[in-house]
XYZ file of C-alpha atoms in Angstrom:
223
model
C -9.803 26.264 18.830
C -8.510 24.647 15.650
C -8.194 28.034 13.967
C -6.149 29.370 16.874
C -3.887 26.313 16.796
C -3.405 26.685 13.034
C -2.552 30.378 13.394
C -0.088 29.599 16.201
C 1.695 27.041 13.989
C 1.502 29.268 10.910
C 3.179 32.200 12.681
C 6.153 29.956 13.446
C 6.408 27.734 10.365
C 4.654 29.837 7.687
C 2.739 26.833 6.341
C -0.019 28.809 4.564
C 1.975 29.310 1.319
C 2.717 25.573 1.143
C -0.942 24.707 1.777
C -2.115 27.225 -0.826
C 0.332 25.800 -3.343
C -1.226 22.358 -2.860
C -4.868 23.414 -2.599
C -4.827 25.819 -5.563
C -3.085 23.425 -7.939
C -5.091 23.268 -11.171
C -6.296 19.921 -12.484
C -6.477 19.416 -16.276
C -9.983 19.504 -17.719
C -9.778 15.987 -19.164
C -9.582 14.490 -15.639
C -12.662 16.350 -14.405
C -15.683 13.976 -14.336
C -18.004 16.972 -14.609
C -16.692 17.610 -18.134
C -15.671 14.157 -19.373
C -17.194 10.833 -18.339
C -13.934 9.079 -19.260
C -12.236 11.090 -16.497
C -13.340 8.402 -14.037
C -10.519 6.176 -15.264
C -8.111 8.721 -13.776
C -9.525 8.054 -10.293
C -7.914 4.636 -9.818
C -4.638 6.099 -8.578
C -6.353 8.239 -5.948
C -8.543 5.325 -4.877
C -5.465 3.131 -4.502
C -3.829 5.742 -2.277
C -7.015 6.051 -0.187
C -7.083 2.276 0.363
C -3.370 2.255 1.230
C -4.041 4.867 3.931
C -6.814 2.630 5.333
C -4.407 -0.326 5.261
C -1.785 1.614 7.197
C -4.237 2.823 9.850
C -5.943 -0.558 10.292
C -2.545 -2.294 10.322
C -1.346 -0.034 13.131
C -4.405 -1.090 15.129
C -3.796 -4.782 14.429
C -0.164 -4.675 15.536
C -1.263 -3.598 19.027
C -2.756 -7.064 19.550
C -0.851 -9.367 17.210
C 1.845 -11.648 18.653
C 4.338 -12.795 15.960
C 5.226 -16.278 17.187
C 3.842 -19.667 16.215
C 2.422 -20.380 19.683
C 0.348 -17.207 19.970
C -0.167 -15.784 16.456
C -3.470 -17.557 15.794
C -4.639 -16.999 19.375
C -3.945 -13.268 19.144
C -5.909 -12.999 15.883
C -8.794 -14.970 17.396
C -8.733 -12.739 20.485
C -8.716 -9.624 18.315
C -11.709 -10.816 16.317
C -13.853 -12.075 19.169
C -12.906 -10.062 22.253
C -11.842 -6.587 21.078
C -14.517 -4.006 20.238
C -14.665 -3.472 16.457
C -11.726 -5.867 16.072
C -13.518 -8.038 13.541
C -14.454 -4.985 11.469
C -10.921 -3.577 11.474
C -9.372 -6.918 10.594
C -11.961 -7.383 7.834
C -11.097 -3.960 6.442
C -7.406 -4.847 6.436
C -7.978 -8.296 4.956
C -10.247 -7.230 2.099
C -8.450 -3.918 1.638
C -5.314 -5.813 0.633
C -7.145 -7.415 -2.295
C -8.926 -4.202 -3.277
C -5.640 -2.267 -3.244
C -4.082 -4.755 -5.685
C -7.129 -4.594 -7.987
C -7.202 -0.778 -7.958
C -3.459 -0.575 -8.559
C -3.782 -3.013 -11.467
C -6.553 -0.882 -13.008
C -4.455 2.246 -12.494
C -1.506 0.550 -14.215
C -3.726 -0.419 -17.157
C -4.951 3.175 -17.443
C -1.389 4.500 -17.476
C -0.369 1.948 -20.120
C -3.316 2.325 -22.498
C -3.281 6.138 -22.339
C 0.458 6.194 -23.014
C 1.148 8.036 -19.765
C 4.387 6.105 -19.278
C 6.057 7.810 -22.249
C 8.428 10.771 -22.256
C 8.940 12.542 -19.888
C 7.308 10.138 -17.408
C 9.408 7.006 -17.922
C 11.002 7.252 -14.487
C 7.608 7.565 -12.809
C 6.517 4.402 -14.637
C 9.485 2.583 -13.091
C 8.531 3.938 -9.648
C 4.955 2.783 -10.260
C 6.128 -0.727 -11.136
C 8.183 -0.849 -7.947
C 5.066 0.254 -6.045
C 3.092 -2.535 -7.694
C 5.561 -5.223 -6.615
C 5.858 -3.700 -3.135
C 2.106 -3.935 -2.605
C 2.121 -7.503 -3.937
C 4.875 -8.240 -1.417
C 2.787 -6.751 1.375
C -0.129 -8.960 0.381
C 2.051 -12.068 0.268
C 3.835 -11.471 3.577
C 0.612 -10.540 5.359
C -1.146 -13.715 4.284
C 0.952 -15.915 6.586
C 0.491 -13.844 9.743
C -2.799 -15.421 10.992
C -0.865 -18.723 11.088
C -3.805 -20.990 10.226
C -3.787 -23.938 7.829
C -4.783 -21.890 4.798
C -2.077 -19.297 5.473
C 0.582 -21.942 6.118
C 0.016 -24.037 3.002
C -0.605 -21.041 0.712
C 2.699 -19.523 1.843
C 4.452 -22.843 1.369
C 3.189 -23.019 -2.213
C 4.253 -19.408 -2.802
C 7.771 -20.094 -1.555
C 8.001 -23.218 -3.723
C 7.066 -21.084 -6.735
C 9.774 -18.580 -5.777
C 12.252 -21.449 -5.449
C 11.628 -22.380 -9.091
C 13.160 -19.094 -10.324
C 16.323 -19.933 -12.295
C 19.692 -19.394 -10.589
C 18.440 -17.419 -7.553
C 15.344 -19.435 -6.618
C 16.955 -21.396 -3.784
C 18.433 -18.230 -2.286
C 15.040 -16.490 -2.404
C 13.319 -19.450 -0.743
C 15.946 -19.625 2.006
C 15.671 -15.882 2.596
C 11.875 -16.000 2.870
C 11.758 -19.126 5.039
C 14.675 -18.167 7.226
C 15.738 -21.792 7.066
C 14.885 -25.094 5.417
C 11.176 -25.229 6.296
C 8.278 -22.858 6.899
C 8.262 -22.331 10.657
C 8.831 -19.875 13.477
C 11.651 -18.060 11.696
C 9.466 -17.701 8.591
C 6.687 -16.088 10.596
C 9.098 -13.686 12.297
C 10.679 -12.783 8.968
C 7.348 -12.227 7.230
C 6.177 -10.059 10.130
C 9.308 -7.893 9.909
C 8.946 -7.547 6.150
C 5.235 -6.778 6.392
C 5.419 -4.240 9.215
C 8.820 -2.547 8.787
C 10.725 -3.095 5.546
C 7.990 -3.104 2.911
C 5.977 -0.213 4.453
C 9.182 1.832 4.555
C 9.777 1.125 0.874
C 6.107 1.870 0.142
C 6.211 5.306 1.785
C 9.472 6.214 0.028
C 8.102 5.164 -3.361
C 4.801 6.991 -2.768
C 6.739 10.149 -1.945
C 8.766 9.819 -5.148
C 5.616 9.047 -7.171
C 3.728 12.104 -5.922
C 6.780 14.334 -6.322
C 7.136 13.306 -9.963
C 3.411 13.730 -10.630
C 3.544 17.228 -9.174
C 6.726 18.056 -11.085
C 5.581 16.699 -14.460
C 1.814 17.150 -14.147
C -0.955 14.754 -15.112
C -0.595 13.289 -18.586
C -2.782 14.449 -21.416
C -5.779 12.550 -22.832
C -5.415 9.523 -25.071
């Protein structure tokens, strides 16, 4: 069945050459764990991408039940955890996956830095990687408020106060994040929009650019 469907699509779109080009791409020997134990440090980027995919899929599930207003946000999360089959597991995956993604991305960034992989001709990809890092941090920060419990409220308030301390533009950043003078309904709506629409859009665009540059320039050599 699947083979017939693939052949039907392939006869119309000729996708086999593109698939072969991806599947047959050679990987340098120094990133093969079978040959070099140190090759495991090159796995952090792939692990980060795997976790990001889990975050996207689990987030899509969560948005089917989440209500982004201050009257029902906490109730919707409580309903998801206690009434929906596997809801607690999916929310747990999304919650802990956010922290794991940041840790894996940090380790990947350290690997790139200490192996000199950011040098010529990969400087632009380093910039893209830094933008990815801050985008994922932004996703973690905006997602933290969404359960709308005491911990989320006061942690977000502290985070916005830290942002407000930035010289010259701090007040503008705080006003933009809060949507007003205090953390309230507009803040929750704004964080939800950033977390579900704007930042994921930026994330997908940056991931596309990152993978394109990796494919174009290849994996960097050993230290």
